[in-house]
Amino acid sequence: MNRIIKKPIFLVGCMRSGTTILADLLGSHPNIIHCPFELRSVWSKTGNIPMASPKTQDLKCPCLKEFDVQPGQAERLSRAFITEMKKNRGSKNLKHAYFLNKNPHLANKLPLVNVLFPDSRFIWIYRDMPSVTASLKKILNRKVIHYWPEKDDLETVRCWECLFNGNSIPPQLDRKRCFPGGDIKYLMEYWLETNKAISDFSQTISSDRIFLVKEEKLITEPDKVLANCQSFLGIPINLPKMMINKIDRNRNELWSNSLPKVEIQSMLNFVQEHGDSLNGIFPEGKLFERYNAMILSKLFSERAESIKTD
């Protein structure tokens, strides 16, 4: 008897990219059971896959590859996932439903997940860097200190580490890498490294196992994007109209109002530093040109506004 869960769905992307919105929309379908929130405790305690979080008390979120798979790991996780499905199924038929887990912490562990669950499907959602940066700056202003580690080598994909010791920052750590209060260039670095890792992983599996969603399209054309997701998963089209109507269509218009001019300039410096390397991550291409124009426009408009008031 095969004890590995069949065709699980993993929703990935960096934090603040719309993973929660999309997971909730997908989870409304009769054939999908979304097990909230991210099951970090299950991955950590049952699967022995650390994920830095107050819930797990793990300090680090290590990059894991296919050779890090442990004996019995897939079976233990499968049992735990099925248990979570039973808790969250409501009136849904367990035999005709797929397990859905949204978890940004999986972005630097995808080769491992792929070996554990070889028939899994992946949905990758990405959001423009300016919106993610502003949202991360706001959301990481919490009780737990998040630390963006230095890069050990080119192969390691980083994720956030957490500090729980009374929120005091050890003197050996660079405070600019700690949030709240850190340098936003590290938020942009996280966005870039995470999405590049998922992009690289997507090239190693067949195209029928991964589906790409642009968050901005999900917000402006939710019916179309959600229908496309459901078609990719091979389930009947079933759109949750009430949930769709509650989507905030303005959520991506606020980034420039929540960042001071010095941080918008820092964003421009980051974009210009990375240049054409930004263009190869997503299918849309021309990302460098678009971000460069977008940020310059904002800086020029602020300058013009400043001259008027003077």
mmCIF file of N, CA, C and O in Angstrom, residues 4-11 43 81 98-99 106 109-123 201 205-211 232-233:
data_model
loop_
_atom_site.group_PDB
_atom_site.id
_atom_site.type_symbol
_atom_site.label_atom_id
_atom_site.label_comp_id
_atom_site.label_asym_id
_atom_site.label_seq_id
_atom_site.Cartn_x
_atom_site.Cartn_y
_atom_site.Cartn_z
ATOM 1 N N ILE A 4 2.040 7.458 0.608
ATOM 2 C CA ILE A 4 2.385 8.844 0.282
ATOM 3 C C ILE A 4 1.145 9.547 -0.262
ATOM 4 O O ILE A 4 0.447 9.020 -1.129
ATOM 5 N N ILE A 5 0.860 10.719 0.260
ATOM 6 C CA ILE A 5 -0.309 11.476 -0.156
ATOM 7 C C ILE A 5 -0.256 11.740 -1.661
ATOM 8 O O ILE A 5 0.805 12.006 -2.232
ATOM 9 N N LYS A 6 -1.392 11.646 -2.326
ATOM 10 C CA LYS A 6 -1.456 11.746 -3.784
ATOM 11 C C LYS A 6 -1.620 13.192 -4.266
ATOM 12 O O LYS A 6 -2.495 13.915 -3.792
ATOM 13 N N LYS A 7 -0.787 13.566 -5.196
ATOM 14 C CA LYS A 7 -0.867 14.850 -5.905
ATOM 15 C C LYS A 7 -1.128 16.060 -4.985
ATOM 16 O O LYS A 7 -2.051 16.852 -5.248
ATOM 17 N N PRO A 8 -0.331 16.222 -3.930
ATOM 18 C CA PRO A 8 -0.518 17.417 -3.084
ATOM 19 C C PRO A 8 -0.197 18.678 -3.885
ATOM 20 O O PRO A 8 0.560 18.647 -4.864
ATOM 21 N N ILE A 9 -0.795 19.774 -3.464
ATOM 22 C CA ILE A 9 -0.577 21.072 -4.122
ATOM 23 C C ILE A 9 0.174 21.971 -3.154
ATOM 24 O O ILE A 9 -0.269 22.196 -2.017
ATOM 25 N N PHE A 10 1.303 22.488 -3.592
ATOM 26 C CA PHE A 10 2.085 23.404 -2.770
ATOM 27 C C PHE A 10 2.101 24.778 -3.434
ATOM 28 O O PHE A 10 2.508 24.927 -4.587
ATOM 29 N N LEU A 11 1.625 25.757 -2.690
ATOM 30 C CA LEU A 11 1.546 27.139 -3.166
ATOM 31 C C LEU A 11 2.737 27.901 -2.595
ATOM 32 O O LEU A 11 2.858 28.034 -1.373
ATOM 33 N N TRP A 43 5.620 20.599 9.394
ATOM 34 C CA TRP A 43 6.880 20.441 8.661
ATOM 35 C C TRP A 43 8.056 20.300 9.628
ATOM 36 O O TRP A 43 8.953 19.470 9.424
ATOM 37 N N PHE A 81 -0.427 15.303 7.033
ATOM 38 C CA PHE A 81 -1.218 16.096 6.088
ATOM 39 C C PHE A 81 -2.653 15.572 5.993
ATOM 40 O O PHE A 81 -3.616 16.349 5.950
ATOM 41 N N TYR A 98 -7.998 17.312 -3.006
ATOM 42 C CA TYR A 98 -6.545 17.412 -2.971
ATOM 43 C C TYR A 98 -6.108 18.277 -1.788
ATOM 44 O O TYR A 98 -6.766 19.254 -1.428
ATOM 45 N N PHE A 99 -4.982 17.914 -1.211
ATOM 46 C CA PHE A 99 -4.361 18.665 -0.121
ATOM 47 C C PHE A 99 -3.668 19.907 -0.682
ATOM 48 O O PHE A 99 -2.927 19.829 -1.664
ATOM 49 N N LEU A 106 8.889 27.146 1.955
ATOM 50 C CA LEU A 106 9.298 26.023 1.097
ATOM 51 C C LEU A 106 10.166 26.478 -0.074
ATOM 52 O O LEU A 106 10.750 25.640 -0.763
ATOM 53 N N LYS A 109 13.481 25.013 -0.308
ATOM 54 C CA LYS A 109 13.467 23.576 -0.038
ATOM 55 C C LYS A 109 12.770 22.782 -1.146
ATOM 56 O O LYS A 109 12.428 21.615 -0.969
ATOM 57 N N LEU A 110 12.537 23.403 -2.279
ATOM 58 C CA LEU A 110 11.719 22.774 -3.319
ATOM 59 C C LEU A 110 12.316 21.478 -3.883
ATOM 60 O O LEU A 110 11.567 20.530 -4.144
ATOM 61 N N PRO A 111 13.619 21.366 -4.077
ATOM 62 C CA PRO A 111 14.166 20.082 -4.537
ATOM 63 C C PRO A 111 13.863 18.949 -3.558
ATOM 64 O O PRO A 111 13.581 17.816 -3.968
ATOM 65 N N LEU A 112 13.896 19.238 -2.261
ATOM 66 C CA LEU A 112 13.557 18.246 -1.239
ATOM 67 C C LEU A 112 12.084 17.866 -1.332
ATOM 68 O O LEU A 112 11.737 16.676 -1.337
ATOM 69 N N VAL A 113 11.213 18.871 -1.415
ATOM 70 C CA VAL A 113 9.767 18.614 -1.500
ATOM 71 C C VAL A 113 9.449 17.778 -2.734
ATOM 72 O O VAL A 113 8.614 16.866 -2.691
ATOM 73 N N ASN A 114 10.137 18.051 -3.816
ATOM 74 C CA ASN A 114 9.897 17.337 -5.067
ATOM 75 C C ASN A 114 10.238 15.853 -4.956
ATOM 76 O O ASN A 114 9.550 15.004 -5.533
ATOM 77 N N VAL A 115 11.285 15.531 -4.220
ATOM 78 C CA VAL A 115 11.655 14.121 -4.022
ATOM 79 C C VAL A 115 10.687 13.449 -3.049
ATOM 80 O O VAL A 115 10.291 12.300 -3.246
ATOM 81 N N LEU A 116 10.291 14.170 -2.019
ATOM 82 C CA LEU A 116 9.354 13.604 -1.043
ATOM 83 C C LEU A 116 8.014 13.287 -1.695
ATOM 84 O O LEU A 116 7.402 12.248 -1.412
ATOM 85 N N PHE A 117 7.552 14.197 -2.565
ATOM 86 C CA PHE A 117 6.226 14.051 -3.190
ATOM 87 C C PHE A 117 6.379 14.210 -4.711
ATOM 88 O O PHE A 117 6.120 15.287 -5.262
ATOM 89 N N PRO A 118 6.811 13.145 -5.391
ATOM 90 C CA PRO A 118 7.157 13.240 -6.825
ATOM 91 C C PRO A 118 5.997 13.540 -7.759
ATOM 92 O O PRO A 118 6.229 13.915 -8.899
ATOM 93 N N ASP A 119 4.752 13.391 -7.300
ATOM 94 C CA ASP A 119 3.618 13.745 -8.163
ATOM 95 C C ASP A 119 2.943 15.037 -7.706
ATOM 96 O O ASP A 119 1.819 15.348 -8.118
ATOM 97 N N SER A 120 3.624 15.791 -6.856
ATOM 98 C CA SER A 120 3.051 17.052 -6.356
ATOM 99 C C SER A 120 2.943 18.067 -7.482
ATOM 100 O O SER A 120 3.635 18.006 -8.497
ATOM 101 N N ARG A 121 2.011 19.017 -7.302
ATOM 102 C CA ARG A 121 1.879 20.159 -8.214
ATOM 103 C C ARG A 121 2.234 21.429 -7.453
ATOM 104 O O ARG A 121 1.958 21.527 -6.254
ATOM 105 N N PHE A 122 2.813 22.388 -8.164
ATOM 106 C CA PHE A 122 3.249 23.635 -7.548
ATOM 107 C C PHE A 122 2.562 24.816 -8.231
ATOM 108 O O PHE A 122 2.472 24.866 -9.464
ATOM 109 N N ILE A 123 2.092 25.745 -7.425
ATOM 110 C CA ILE A 123 1.592 27.019 -7.937
ATOM 111 C C ILE A 123 2.504 28.104 -7.370
ATOM 112 O O ILE A 123 2.683 28.201 -6.148
ATOM 113 N N PHE A 201 14.060 26.232 -10.023
ATOM 114 C CA PHE A 201 13.440 24.932 -9.754
ATOM 115 C C PHE A 201 12.428 24.586 -10.836
ATOM 116 O O PHE A 201 12.328 23.432 -11.272
ATOM 117 N N ILE A 205 11.487 20.625 -13.562
ATOM 118 C CA ILE A 205 10.327 19.733 -13.569
ATOM 119 C C ILE A 205 9.493 20.011 -14.816
ATOM 120 O O ILE A 205 9.658 21.048 -15.467
ATOM 121 N N SER A 206 8.601 19.113 -15.140
ATOM 122 C CA SER A 206 7.782 19.281 -16.342
ATOM 123 C C SER A 206 6.789 20.427 -16.162
ATOM 124 O O SER A 206 6.339 20.719 -15.048
ATOM 125 N N SER A 207 6.452 21.065 -17.263
ATOM 126 C CA SER A 207 5.599 22.253 -17.215
ATOM 127 C C SER A 207 4.190 21.948 -16.715
ATOM 128 O O SER A 207 3.478 22.863 -16.287
ATOM 129 N N ASP A 208 3.775 20.670 -16.772
ATOM 130 C CA ASP A 208 2.429 20.331 -16.297
ATOM 131 C C ASP A 208 2.374 20.170 -14.779
ATOM 132 O O ASP A 208 1.332 19.839 -14.235
ATOM 133 N N ARG A 209 3.509 20.457 -14.102
ATOM 134 C CA ARG A 209 3.530 20.343 -12.639
ATOM 135 C C ARG A 209 3.682 21.688 -11.935
ATOM 136 O O ARG A 209 3.656 21.745 -10.704
ATOM 137 N N ILE A 210 3.841 22.756 -12.697
ATOM 138 C CA ILE A 210 3.979 24.069 -12.053
ATOM 139 C C ILE A 210 3.219 25.116 -12.854
ATOM 140 O O ILE A 210 3.225 25.112 -14.086
ATOM 141 N N PHE A 211 2.540 25.992 -12.116
ATOM 142 C CA PHE A 211 1.711 27.028 -12.745
ATOM 143 C C PHE A 211 2.081 28.369 -12.128
ATOM 144 O O PHE A 211 2.180 28.503 -10.898
ATOM 145 N N PHE A 232 -5.547 24.075 -14.592
ATOM 146 C CA PHE A 232 -4.225 23.476 -14.417
ATOM 147 C C PHE A 232 -4.286 22.274 -13.479
ATOM 148 O O PHE A 232 -3.643 21.240 -13.715
ATOM 149 N N LEU A 233 -5.089 22.389 -12.421
ATOM 150 C CA LEU A 233 -5.194 21.314 -11.428
ATOM 151 C C LEU A 233 -6.132 20.195 -11.875
ATOM 152 O O LEU A 233 -6.247 19.165 -11.195
#
